[in-house]
mmCIF file of C-alpha atoms in Angstrom:
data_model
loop_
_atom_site.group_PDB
_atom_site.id
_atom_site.type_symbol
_atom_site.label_atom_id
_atom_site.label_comp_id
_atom_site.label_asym_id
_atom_site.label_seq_id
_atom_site.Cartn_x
_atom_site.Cartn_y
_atom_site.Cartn_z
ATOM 1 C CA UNK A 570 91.532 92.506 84.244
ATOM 2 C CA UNK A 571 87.934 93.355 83.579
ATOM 3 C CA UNK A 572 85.728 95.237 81.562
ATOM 4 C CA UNK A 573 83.736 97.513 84.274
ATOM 5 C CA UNK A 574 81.157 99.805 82.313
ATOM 6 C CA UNK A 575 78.182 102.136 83.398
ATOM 7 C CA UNK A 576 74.646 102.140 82.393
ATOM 8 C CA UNK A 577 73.673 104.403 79.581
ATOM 9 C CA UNK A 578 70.725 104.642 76.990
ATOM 10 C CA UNK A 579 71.367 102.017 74.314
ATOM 11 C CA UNK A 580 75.016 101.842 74.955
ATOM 12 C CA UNK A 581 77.666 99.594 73.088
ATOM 13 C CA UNK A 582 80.058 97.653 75.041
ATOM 14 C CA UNK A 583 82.975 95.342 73.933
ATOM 15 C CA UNK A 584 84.160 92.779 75.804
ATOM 16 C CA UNK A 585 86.371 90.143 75.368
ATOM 17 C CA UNK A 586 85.653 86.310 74.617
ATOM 18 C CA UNK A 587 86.992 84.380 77.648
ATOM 19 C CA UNK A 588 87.839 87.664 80.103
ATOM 20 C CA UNK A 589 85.097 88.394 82.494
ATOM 21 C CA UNK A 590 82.552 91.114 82.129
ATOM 22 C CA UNK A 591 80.943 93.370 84.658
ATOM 23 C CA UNK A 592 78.092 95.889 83.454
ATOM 24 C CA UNK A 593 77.072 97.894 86.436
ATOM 25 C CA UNK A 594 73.146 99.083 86.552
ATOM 26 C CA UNK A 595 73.447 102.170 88.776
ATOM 27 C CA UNK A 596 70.478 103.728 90.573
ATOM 28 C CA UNK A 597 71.795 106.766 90.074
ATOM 29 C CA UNK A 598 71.407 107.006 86.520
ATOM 30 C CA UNK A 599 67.539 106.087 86.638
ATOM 31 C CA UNK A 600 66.361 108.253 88.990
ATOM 32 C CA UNK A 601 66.122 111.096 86.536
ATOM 33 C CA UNK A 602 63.936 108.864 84.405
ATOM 34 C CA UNK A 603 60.967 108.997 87.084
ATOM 35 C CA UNK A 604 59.709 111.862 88.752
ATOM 36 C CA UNK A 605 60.872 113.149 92.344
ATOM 37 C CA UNK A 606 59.184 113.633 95.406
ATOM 38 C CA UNK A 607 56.412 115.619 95.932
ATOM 39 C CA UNK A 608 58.377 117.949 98.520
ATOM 40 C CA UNK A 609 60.912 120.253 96.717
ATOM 41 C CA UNK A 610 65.164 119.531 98.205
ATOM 42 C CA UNK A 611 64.291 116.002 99.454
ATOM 43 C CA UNK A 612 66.578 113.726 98.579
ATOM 44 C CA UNK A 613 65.053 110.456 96.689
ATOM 45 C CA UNK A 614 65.592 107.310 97.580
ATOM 46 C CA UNK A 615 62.880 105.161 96.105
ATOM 47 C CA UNK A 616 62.919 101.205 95.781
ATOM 48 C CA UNK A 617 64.701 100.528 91.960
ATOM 49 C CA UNK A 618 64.831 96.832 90.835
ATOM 50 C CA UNK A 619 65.842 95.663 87.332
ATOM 51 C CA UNK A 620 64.824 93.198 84.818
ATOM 52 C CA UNK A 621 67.272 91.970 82.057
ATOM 53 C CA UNK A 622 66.791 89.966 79.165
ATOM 54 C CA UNK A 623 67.633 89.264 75.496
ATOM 55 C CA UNK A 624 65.809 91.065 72.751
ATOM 56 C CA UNK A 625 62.858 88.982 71.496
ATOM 57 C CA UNK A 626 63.577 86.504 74.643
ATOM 58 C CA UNK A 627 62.556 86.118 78.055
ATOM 59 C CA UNK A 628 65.584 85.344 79.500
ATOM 60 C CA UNK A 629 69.381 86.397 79.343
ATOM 61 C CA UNK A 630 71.847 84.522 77.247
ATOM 62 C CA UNK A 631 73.377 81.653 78.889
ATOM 63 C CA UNK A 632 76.839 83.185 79.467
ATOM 64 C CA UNK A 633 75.042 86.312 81.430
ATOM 65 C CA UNK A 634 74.288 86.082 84.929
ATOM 66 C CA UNK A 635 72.751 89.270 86.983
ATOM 67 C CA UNK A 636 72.536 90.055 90.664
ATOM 68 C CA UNK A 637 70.791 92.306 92.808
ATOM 69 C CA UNK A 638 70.563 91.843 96.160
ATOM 70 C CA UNK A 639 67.902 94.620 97.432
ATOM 71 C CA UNK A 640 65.981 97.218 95.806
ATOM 72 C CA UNK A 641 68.070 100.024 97.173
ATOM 73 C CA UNK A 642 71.447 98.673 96.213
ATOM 74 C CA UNK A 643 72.995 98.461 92.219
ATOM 75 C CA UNK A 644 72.845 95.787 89.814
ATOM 76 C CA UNK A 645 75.198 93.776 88.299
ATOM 77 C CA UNK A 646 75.714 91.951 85.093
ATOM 78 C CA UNK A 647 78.713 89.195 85.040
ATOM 79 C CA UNK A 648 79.915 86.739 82.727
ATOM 80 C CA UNK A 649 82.188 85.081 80.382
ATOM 81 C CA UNK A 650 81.188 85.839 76.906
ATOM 82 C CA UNK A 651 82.707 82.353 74.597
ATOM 83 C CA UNK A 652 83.880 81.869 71.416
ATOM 84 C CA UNK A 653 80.633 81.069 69.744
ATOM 85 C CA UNK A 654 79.363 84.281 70.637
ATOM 86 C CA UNK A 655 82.234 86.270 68.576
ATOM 87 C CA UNK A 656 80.939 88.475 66.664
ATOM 88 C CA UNK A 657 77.227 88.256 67.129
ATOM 89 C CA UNK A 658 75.921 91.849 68.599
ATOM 90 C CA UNK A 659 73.670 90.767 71.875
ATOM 91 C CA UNK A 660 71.345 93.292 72.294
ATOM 92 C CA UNK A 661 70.026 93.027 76.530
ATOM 93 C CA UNK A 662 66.620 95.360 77.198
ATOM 94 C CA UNK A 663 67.480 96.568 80.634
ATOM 95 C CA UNK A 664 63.849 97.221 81.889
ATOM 96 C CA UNK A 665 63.987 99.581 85.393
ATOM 97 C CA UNK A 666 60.782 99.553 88.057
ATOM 98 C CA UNK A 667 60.376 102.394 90.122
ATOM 99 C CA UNK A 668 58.646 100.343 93.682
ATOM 100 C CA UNK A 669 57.045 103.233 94.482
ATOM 101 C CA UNK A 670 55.426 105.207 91.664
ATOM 102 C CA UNK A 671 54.939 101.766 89.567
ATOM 103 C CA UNK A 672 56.922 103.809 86.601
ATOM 104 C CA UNK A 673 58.881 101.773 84.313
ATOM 105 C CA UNK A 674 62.433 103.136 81.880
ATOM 106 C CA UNK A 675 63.692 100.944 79.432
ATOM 107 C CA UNK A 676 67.285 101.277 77.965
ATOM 108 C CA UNK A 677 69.086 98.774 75.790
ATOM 109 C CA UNK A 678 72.518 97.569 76.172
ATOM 110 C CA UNK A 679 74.502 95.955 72.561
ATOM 111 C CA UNK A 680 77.365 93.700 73.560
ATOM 112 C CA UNK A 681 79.628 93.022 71.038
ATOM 113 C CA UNK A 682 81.607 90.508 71.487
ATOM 114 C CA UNK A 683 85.376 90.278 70.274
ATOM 115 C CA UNK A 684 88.195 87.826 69.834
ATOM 116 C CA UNK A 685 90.504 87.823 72.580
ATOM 117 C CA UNK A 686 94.525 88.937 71.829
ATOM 118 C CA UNK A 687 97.083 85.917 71.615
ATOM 119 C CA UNK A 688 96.551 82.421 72.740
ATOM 120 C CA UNK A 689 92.759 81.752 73.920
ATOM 121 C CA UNK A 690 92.205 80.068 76.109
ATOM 122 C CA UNK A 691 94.629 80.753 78.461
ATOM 123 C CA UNK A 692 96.340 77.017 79.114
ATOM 124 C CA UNK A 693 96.895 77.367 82.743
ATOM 125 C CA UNK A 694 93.673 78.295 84.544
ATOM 126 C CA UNK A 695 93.058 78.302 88.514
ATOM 127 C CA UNK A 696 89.948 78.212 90.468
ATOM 128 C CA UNK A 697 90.165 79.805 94.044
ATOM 129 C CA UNK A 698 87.001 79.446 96.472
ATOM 130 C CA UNK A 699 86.983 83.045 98.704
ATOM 131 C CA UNK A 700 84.577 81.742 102.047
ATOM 132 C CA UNK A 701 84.727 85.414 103.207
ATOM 133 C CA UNK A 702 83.254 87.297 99.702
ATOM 134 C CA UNK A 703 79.674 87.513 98.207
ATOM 135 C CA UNK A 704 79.466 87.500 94.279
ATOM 136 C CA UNK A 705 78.779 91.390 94.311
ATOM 137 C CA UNK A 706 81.545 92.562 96.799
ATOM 138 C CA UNK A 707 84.015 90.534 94.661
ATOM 139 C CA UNK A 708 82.740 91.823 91.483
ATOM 140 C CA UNK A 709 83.551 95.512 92.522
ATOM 141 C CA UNK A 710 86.651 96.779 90.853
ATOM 142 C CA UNK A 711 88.732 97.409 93.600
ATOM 143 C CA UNK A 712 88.172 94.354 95.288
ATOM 144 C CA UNK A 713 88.689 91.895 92.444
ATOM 145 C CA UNK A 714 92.085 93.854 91.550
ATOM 146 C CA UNK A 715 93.677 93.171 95.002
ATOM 147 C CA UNK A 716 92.971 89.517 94.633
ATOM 148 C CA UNK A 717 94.148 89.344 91.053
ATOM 149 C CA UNK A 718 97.257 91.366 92.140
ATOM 150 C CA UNK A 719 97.875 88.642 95.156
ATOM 151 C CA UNK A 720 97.486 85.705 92.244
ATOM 152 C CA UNK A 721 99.973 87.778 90.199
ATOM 153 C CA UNK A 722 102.817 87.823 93.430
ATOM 154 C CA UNK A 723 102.489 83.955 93.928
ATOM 155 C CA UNK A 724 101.983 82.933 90.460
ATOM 156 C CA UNK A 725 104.164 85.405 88.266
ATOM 157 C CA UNK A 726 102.732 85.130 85.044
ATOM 158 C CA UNK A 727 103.374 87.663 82.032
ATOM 159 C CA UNK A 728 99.664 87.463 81.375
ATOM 160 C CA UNK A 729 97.019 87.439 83.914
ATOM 161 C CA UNK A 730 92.449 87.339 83.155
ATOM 162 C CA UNK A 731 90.090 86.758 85.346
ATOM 163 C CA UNK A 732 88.007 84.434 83.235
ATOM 164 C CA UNK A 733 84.434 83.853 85.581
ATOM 165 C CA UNK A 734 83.275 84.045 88.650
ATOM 166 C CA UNK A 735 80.244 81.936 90.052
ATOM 167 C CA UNK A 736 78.600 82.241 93.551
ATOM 168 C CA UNK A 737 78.198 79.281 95.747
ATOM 169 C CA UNK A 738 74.985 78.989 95.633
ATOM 170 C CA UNK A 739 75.482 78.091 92.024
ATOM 171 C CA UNK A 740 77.261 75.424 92.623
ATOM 172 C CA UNK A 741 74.493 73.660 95.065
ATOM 173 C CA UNK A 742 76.022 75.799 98.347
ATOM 174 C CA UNK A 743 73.271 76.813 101.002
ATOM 175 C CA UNK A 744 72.103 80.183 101.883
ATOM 176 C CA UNK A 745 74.328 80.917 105.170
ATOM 177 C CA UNK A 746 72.417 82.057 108.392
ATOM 178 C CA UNK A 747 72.152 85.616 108.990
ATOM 179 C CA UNK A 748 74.817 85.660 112.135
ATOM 180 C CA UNK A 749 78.303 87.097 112.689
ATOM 181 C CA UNK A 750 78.248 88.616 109.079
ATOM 182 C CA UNK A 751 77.978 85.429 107.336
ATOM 183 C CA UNK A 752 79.309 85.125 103.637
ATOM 184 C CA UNK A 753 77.727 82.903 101.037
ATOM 185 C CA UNK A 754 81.596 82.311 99.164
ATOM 186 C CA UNK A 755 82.365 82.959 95.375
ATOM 187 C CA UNK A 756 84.367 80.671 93.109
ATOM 188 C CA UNK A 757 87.169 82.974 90.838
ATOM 189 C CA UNK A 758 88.638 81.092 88.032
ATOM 190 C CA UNK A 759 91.848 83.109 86.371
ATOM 191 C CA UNK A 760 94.130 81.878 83.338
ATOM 192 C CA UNK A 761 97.456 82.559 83.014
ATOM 193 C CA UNK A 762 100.262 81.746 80.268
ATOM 194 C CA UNK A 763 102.552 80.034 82.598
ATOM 195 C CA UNK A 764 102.764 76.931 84.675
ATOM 196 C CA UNK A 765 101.394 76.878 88.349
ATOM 197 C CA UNK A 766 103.692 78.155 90.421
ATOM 198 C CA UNK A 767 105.088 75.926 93.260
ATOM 199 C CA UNK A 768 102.903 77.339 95.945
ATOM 200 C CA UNK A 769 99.747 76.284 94.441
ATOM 201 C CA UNK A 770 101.194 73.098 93.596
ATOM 202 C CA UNK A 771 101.450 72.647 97.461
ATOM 203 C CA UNK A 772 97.875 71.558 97.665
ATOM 204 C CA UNK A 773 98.910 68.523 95.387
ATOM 205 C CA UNK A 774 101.052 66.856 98.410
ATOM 206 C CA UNK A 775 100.256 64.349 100.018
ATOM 207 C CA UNK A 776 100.576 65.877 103.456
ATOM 208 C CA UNK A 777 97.660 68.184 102.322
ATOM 209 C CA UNK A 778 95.499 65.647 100.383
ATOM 210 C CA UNK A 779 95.206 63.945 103.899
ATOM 211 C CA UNK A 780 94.255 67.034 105.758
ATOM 212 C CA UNK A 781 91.791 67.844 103.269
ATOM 213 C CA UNK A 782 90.153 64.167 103.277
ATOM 214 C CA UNK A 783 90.265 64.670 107.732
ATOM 215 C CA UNK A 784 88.520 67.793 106.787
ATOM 216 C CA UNK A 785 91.831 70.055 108.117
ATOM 217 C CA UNK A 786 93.107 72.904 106.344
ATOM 218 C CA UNK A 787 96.528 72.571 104.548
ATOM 219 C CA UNK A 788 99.499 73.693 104.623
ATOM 220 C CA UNK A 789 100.025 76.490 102.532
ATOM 221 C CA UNK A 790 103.574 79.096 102.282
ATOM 222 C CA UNK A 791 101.436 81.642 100.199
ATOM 223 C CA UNK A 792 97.913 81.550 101.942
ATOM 224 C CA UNK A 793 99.480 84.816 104.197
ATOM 225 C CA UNK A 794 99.650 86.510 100.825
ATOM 226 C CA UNK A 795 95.745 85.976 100.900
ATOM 227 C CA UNK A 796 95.096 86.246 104.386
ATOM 228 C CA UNK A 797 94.639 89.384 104.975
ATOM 229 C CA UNK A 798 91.466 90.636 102.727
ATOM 230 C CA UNK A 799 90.745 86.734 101.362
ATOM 231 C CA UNK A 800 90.040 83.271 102.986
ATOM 232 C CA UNK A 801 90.958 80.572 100.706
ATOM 233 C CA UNK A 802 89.327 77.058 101.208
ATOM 234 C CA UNK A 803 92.644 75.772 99.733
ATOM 235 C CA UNK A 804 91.176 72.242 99.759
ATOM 236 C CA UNK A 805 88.997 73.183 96.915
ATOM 237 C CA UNK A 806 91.368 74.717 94.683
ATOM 238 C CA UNK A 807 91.431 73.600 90.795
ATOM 239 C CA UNK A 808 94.169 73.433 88.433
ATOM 240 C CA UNK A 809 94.013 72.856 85.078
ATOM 241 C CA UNK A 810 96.061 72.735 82.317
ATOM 242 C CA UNK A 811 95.193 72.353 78.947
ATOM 243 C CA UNK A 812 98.203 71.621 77.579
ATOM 244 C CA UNK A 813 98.584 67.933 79.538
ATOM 245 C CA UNK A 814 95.120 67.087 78.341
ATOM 246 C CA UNK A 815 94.504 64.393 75.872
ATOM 247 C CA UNK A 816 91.322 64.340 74.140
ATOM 248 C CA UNK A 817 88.757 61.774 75.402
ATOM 249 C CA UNK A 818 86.799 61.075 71.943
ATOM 250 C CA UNK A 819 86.320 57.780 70.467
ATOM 251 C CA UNK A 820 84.864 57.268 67.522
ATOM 252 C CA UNK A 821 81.385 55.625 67.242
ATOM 253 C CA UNK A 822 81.242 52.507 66.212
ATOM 254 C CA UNK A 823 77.972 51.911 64.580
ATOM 255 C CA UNK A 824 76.097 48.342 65.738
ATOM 256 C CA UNK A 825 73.336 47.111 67.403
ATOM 257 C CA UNK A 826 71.304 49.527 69.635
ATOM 258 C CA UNK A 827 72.594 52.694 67.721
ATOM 259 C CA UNK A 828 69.580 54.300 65.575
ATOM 260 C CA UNK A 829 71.427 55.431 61.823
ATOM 261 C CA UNK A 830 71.692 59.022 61.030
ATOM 262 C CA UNK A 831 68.300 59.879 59.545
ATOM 263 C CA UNK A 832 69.441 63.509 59.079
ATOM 264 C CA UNK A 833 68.494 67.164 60.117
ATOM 265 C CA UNK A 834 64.948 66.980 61.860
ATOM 266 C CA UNK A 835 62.069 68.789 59.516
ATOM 267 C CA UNK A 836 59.470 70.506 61.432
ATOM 268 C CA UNK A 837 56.198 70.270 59.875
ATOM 269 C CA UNK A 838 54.555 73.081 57.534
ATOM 270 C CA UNK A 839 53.283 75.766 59.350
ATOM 271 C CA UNK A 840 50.382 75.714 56.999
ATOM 272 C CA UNK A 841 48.298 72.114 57.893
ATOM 273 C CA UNK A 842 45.221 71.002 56.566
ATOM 274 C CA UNK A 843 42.039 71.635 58.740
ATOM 275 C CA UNK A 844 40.508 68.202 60.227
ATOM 276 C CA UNK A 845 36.903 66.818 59.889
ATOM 277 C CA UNK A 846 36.076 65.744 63.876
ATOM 278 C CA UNK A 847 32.584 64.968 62.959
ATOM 279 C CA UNK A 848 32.917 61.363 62.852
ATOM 280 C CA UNK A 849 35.244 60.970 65.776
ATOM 281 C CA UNK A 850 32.436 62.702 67.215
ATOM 282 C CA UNK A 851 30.111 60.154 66.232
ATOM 283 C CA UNK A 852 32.411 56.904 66.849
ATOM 284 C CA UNK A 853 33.533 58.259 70.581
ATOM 285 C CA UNK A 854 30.063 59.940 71.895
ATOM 286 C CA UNK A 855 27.080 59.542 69.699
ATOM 287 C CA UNK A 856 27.536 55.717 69.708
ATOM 288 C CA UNK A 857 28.091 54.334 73.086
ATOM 289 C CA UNK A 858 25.133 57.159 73.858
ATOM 290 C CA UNK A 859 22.679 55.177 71.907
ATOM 291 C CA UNK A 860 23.543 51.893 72.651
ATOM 292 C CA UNK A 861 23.199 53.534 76.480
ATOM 293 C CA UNK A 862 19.822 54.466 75.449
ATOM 294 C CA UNK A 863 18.323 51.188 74.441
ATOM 295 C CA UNK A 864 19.558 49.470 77.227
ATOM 296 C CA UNK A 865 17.747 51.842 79.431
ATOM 297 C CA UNK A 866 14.656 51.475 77.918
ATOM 298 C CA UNK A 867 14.963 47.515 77.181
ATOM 299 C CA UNK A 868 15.276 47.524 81.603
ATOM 300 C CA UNK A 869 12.640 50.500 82.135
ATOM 301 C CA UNK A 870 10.317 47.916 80.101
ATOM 302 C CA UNK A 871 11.235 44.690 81.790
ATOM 303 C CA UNK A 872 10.694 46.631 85.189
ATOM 304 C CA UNK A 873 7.160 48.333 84.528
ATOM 305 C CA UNK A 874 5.607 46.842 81.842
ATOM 306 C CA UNK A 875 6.108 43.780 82.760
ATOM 307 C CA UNK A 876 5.104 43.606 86.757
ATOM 308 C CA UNK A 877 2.676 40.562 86.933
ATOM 309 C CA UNK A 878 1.249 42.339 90.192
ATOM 310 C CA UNK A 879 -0.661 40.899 93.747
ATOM 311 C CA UNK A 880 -3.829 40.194 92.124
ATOM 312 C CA UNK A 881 -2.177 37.493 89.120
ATOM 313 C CA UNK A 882 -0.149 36.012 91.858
ATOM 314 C CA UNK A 883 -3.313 35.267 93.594
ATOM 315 C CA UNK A 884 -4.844 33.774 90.506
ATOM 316 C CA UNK A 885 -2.472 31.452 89.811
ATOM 317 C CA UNK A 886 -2.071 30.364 93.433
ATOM 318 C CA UNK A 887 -4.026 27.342 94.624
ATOM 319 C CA UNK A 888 -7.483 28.236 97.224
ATOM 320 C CA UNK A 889 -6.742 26.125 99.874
ATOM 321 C CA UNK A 890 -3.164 27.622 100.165
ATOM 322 C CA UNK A 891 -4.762 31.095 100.133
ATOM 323 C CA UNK A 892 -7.646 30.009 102.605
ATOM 324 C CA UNK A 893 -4.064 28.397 104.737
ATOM 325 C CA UNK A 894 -2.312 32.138 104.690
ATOM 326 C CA UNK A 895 -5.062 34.035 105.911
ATOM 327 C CA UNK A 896 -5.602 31.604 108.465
ATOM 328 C CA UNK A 897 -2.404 31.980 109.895
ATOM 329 C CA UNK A 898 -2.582 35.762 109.629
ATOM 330 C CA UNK A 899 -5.658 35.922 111.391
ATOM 331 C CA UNK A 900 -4.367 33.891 114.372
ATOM 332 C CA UNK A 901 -1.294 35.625 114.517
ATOM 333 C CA UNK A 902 -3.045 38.945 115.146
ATOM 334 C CA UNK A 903 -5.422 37.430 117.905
ATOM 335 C CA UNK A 904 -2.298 35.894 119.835
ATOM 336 C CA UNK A 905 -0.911 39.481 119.604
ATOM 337 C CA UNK A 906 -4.075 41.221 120.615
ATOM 338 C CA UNK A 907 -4.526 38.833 123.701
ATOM 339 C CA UNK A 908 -0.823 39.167 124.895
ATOM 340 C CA UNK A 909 -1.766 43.048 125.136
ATOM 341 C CA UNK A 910 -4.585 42.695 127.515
ATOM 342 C CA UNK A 911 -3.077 39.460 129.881
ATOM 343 C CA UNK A 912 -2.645 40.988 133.917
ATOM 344 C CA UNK A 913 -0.351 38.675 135.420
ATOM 345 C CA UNK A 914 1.087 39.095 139.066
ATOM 346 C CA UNK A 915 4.663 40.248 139.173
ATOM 347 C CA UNK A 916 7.403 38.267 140.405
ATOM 348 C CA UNK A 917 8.051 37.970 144.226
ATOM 349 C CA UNK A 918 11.948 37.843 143.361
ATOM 350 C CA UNK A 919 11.449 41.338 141.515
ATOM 351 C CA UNK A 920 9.300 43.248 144.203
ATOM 352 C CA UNK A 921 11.456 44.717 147.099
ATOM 353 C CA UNK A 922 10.388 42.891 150.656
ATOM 354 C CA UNK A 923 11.578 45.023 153.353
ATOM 355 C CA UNK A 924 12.193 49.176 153.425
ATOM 356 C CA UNK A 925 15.876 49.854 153.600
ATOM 357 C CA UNK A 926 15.901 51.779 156.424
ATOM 358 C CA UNK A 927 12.840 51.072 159.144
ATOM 359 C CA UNK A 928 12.521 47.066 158.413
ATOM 360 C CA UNK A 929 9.642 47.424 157.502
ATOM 361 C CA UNK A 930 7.382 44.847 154.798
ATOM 362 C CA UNK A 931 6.751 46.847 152.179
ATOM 363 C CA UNK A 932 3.446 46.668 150.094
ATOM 364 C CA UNK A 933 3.238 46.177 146.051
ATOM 365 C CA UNK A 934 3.763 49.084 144.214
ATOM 366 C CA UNK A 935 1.196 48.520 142.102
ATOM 367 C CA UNK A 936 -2.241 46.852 141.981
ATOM 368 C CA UNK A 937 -3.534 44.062 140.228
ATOM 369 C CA UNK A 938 -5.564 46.166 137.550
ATOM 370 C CA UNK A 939 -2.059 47.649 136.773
ATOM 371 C CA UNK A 940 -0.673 47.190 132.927
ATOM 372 C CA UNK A 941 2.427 45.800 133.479
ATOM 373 C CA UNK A 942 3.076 45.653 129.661
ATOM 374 C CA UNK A 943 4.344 49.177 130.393
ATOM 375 C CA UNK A 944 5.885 49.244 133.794
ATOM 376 C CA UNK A 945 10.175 47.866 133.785
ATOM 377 C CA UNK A 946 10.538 44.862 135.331
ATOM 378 C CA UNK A 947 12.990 46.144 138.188
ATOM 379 C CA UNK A 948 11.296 48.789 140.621
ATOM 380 C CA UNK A 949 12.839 51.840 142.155
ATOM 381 C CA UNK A 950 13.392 51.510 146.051
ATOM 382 C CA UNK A 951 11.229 54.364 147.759
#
C-alpha cells in the first residue's frame, strides 16, 4: 500500500507514479554523525531538525511534502510522485542540524520514479476526511494499513493504493486549540479498480445530502467499520470516477481579444552590450542643476544689488512731506512721555469705603505722589 523506507547515506528509492510515498528521516540514524555527550554512558538526546530540498534548488519538488513536528520527534517525507516525473532520477539533499552542538550531516536521497503496473490511474478514487488523525500518525505504517484494510471490507476491490494524503491545514483548515487532545484532520484519497460500493454511495441520498446541508451527520451502515480507530466526516467524502467523465475542452476559436501565437518566448543574450549613461546623466541632473543655478543668482541680484535703500527714498521724497513725518513723530513721543508722568486721583468707585469687619472708613491706600501707572486698578481688601 506504500512504499515506507529508512534514511541512509545517498540511498536509492523507487516508488511508484500515482501510489503514495513515505521516506522516514530517523533520529536515530544521525546521531552517530555528531559527537556524544561529554559524560561517558549518557544516553543522547539532542534537538535534530531537518532541511530537505532538490539538488541545485531551494525547495522540494512540487509532489514532495515534509513534516516534522518537534525537534525530538522523526521526519517525514510524503507524496504522490506523477506521471511526468517517470523516469527522471530526483536527487533530495537531506541536510541534518544538531540544536545543540550547531553540527550539520548531509546525506542525499535519489528517487527514481517508475511506471505504475496495469491501468493508471486507478478509475475509481475516494477521498475520506479522518477528524481524529494528524498527517504524521496516519502516515505511520501500521496506522494507514488498518484504515486501508477497513476501505478494503466495505469497498471490495481486487486492487487497492493509497494515492495522497494532505493535512487540513492544507486545505485552508485552522490550527485546533491545544485542549482535550485536539486533532488537526488529514484528507486520504485511495483508488481502486472497481465501482463504489453501495455503502459509500449512501452519502449520495438525499436523506444525507439534507443532514449534511443542517450541518448533521449522516446516516451511514459502514461508518461502525470505521468507528473504532477512525472518525469519518462522511459529509465531506469525494467520489470520483474517471470513467463517467467527459472531457471539458473546447477548442479556441480565434477572434477579437485573443493575441495570435507569436511562438516560444526568446530570452535575451546573456552577453549585452555595455550602455553609455553619460548623457542621461547630463539630460536628468546636470541640466535642471544649471538652469537652478541661474535662477538663483538672477534673484540673489534682484535682492542685493538692487536695494534702492533709506537714504534714495528720502531723495526722491518731497521736503515738506519729510518736514510733515518728523513732525508727527516728534509729537507722538511727547504725548507718550507726558502720559508717563500724569498723577491723577483714583476712582472713588475703585477704593474700598468701609473695613469689612469693624465699620470702619478706611483711608486711601496710597498717596497722591503715588505712580499709579504701575499700581492695578482693583485694590486688595486689608
Amino acid at each position: 500500500y506504500t512504499i515506507l523506507s529508512k534514511v541512509h547515506s545517498d540511498r536509492n528509492v523507487y516508488p511508484s507514479a500515482g501510489v503514495l510515498f513515505v521516506h522516514v528521516l530517523e533520529r536515530e540514524y544521525f546521531k552517530g554523525e555528531f559527537p556524544p555527550y561529554p559524560k561517558p554512558g549518557e544516553i543522547s538526546n539532542d534537538p535534530i531538525t531537518f532541511n530537505t530540498n532538490l539538488m541545485g534548488y531551494p525547495d522540494r519538488p512540487g509532489w514532495l511534502r515534509y513534516i516534522q513536528r518537534t525537534p525530538y520527534s522523526d521526519g517525514v517525507l510524503y507524496g504522490s510522485p506523477t506521471v511526468e516525473n517517470v523516469g527522471k532520477p530526483t536527487i533530495i539533499e537531506i541536510t541534518a542540524y544538531n540544536r545543540r552542538t550547531f553540527e550539520t550531516a548531509r546525506h542525499n536521497l535519489i528517487i527514481n520514479i517508475m511506471s505504475a503496473e496495469g491501468d493508471f490511474p486507478l478509475p475509481y478514487q475516494a477521498e475520506f476526511f479522518i477528524r481524529n488523525m494528524n498527517v504524521e500518525e496516519m502516515l505511520a505504517s501500521e496506522v494507514l494499513g488498518d484504515f486501508l484494510g477497513a476501505v478494503k471490507n466495505v469497498w471490495q476491490p481486487e486492487r487497492l493504493n493509497a494515492i495522497n494524503i494532505t493535512s487540513a491545514l492544507d486545505r485552508g483548515g485552522r490550527v485546533p486549540l491545544p485542549i482535550n487532545d485536539m486533532k488537526e484532520g488529514v484528507y486520504v484519497m485511495v483508488g481502486a479498480d472497481v465501482p463504489f460500493s453501495s455503502c459509500l454511495r449512501e452519502v449520495e441520498n438525499p436523506q444525507n445530502q439534507l443532514r449534511c446541508s443542517q450541518e448533521m451527520e449522516p446516516v451511514i451502515t459502514c461508518d461502525k467499520k470505521f468507528r473504532t480507530q477512525f472518525h469519518i466526516d462522511w459529509c465531506k467524502i469525494s467520489l470520483v470516477d474517471n470513467t463517467k467523465q467527459v472531457s471539458t475542452f473546447q477548442e479556441v476559436i480565434r477572434g477579437e481579444g485573443i493575441l495570435p501565437d507569436g511562438g516560444e518566448y526568446k530570452p535575451p543574450s546573456d552577453t549585452l552590450k555595455s550602455r553609455d549613461y553619460y548623457s542621461d546623466f547630463l539630460i536628468t541632473l546636470a541640466v535642471p542643476s544649471a538652469i537652478a543655478l541661474v535662477l538663483f543668482l538672477i534673484l540673489a541680484y534682484i535682492m542685493c544689488c538692487r536695494r534702492e535703500g533709506v537714504e534714495k527714498r528720502n531723495m526722491q521724497t518731497p521736503d515738506i512731506q519729510l518736514v510733515h513725518h518728523s513732525a508727527i513723530q516728534k509729537s507722538t513721543k511727547e504725548l507718550r512721555d507726558m502720559s508717563k508722568n500724569r498723577e491723577i486721583a483714583w476712582p472713588l468707585s475703585t477704593l474700598p469705603v468701609f473695613h469689612p469687619v469693624t465699620g470702619e472708613i478706611v483711608p486711601p491706600l496710597h498717596t497722591d505722589s503715588y505712580d499709579n501707572t504701575s499700581m492695578p486698578l482693583m485694590q486688595t481688601q486689608q
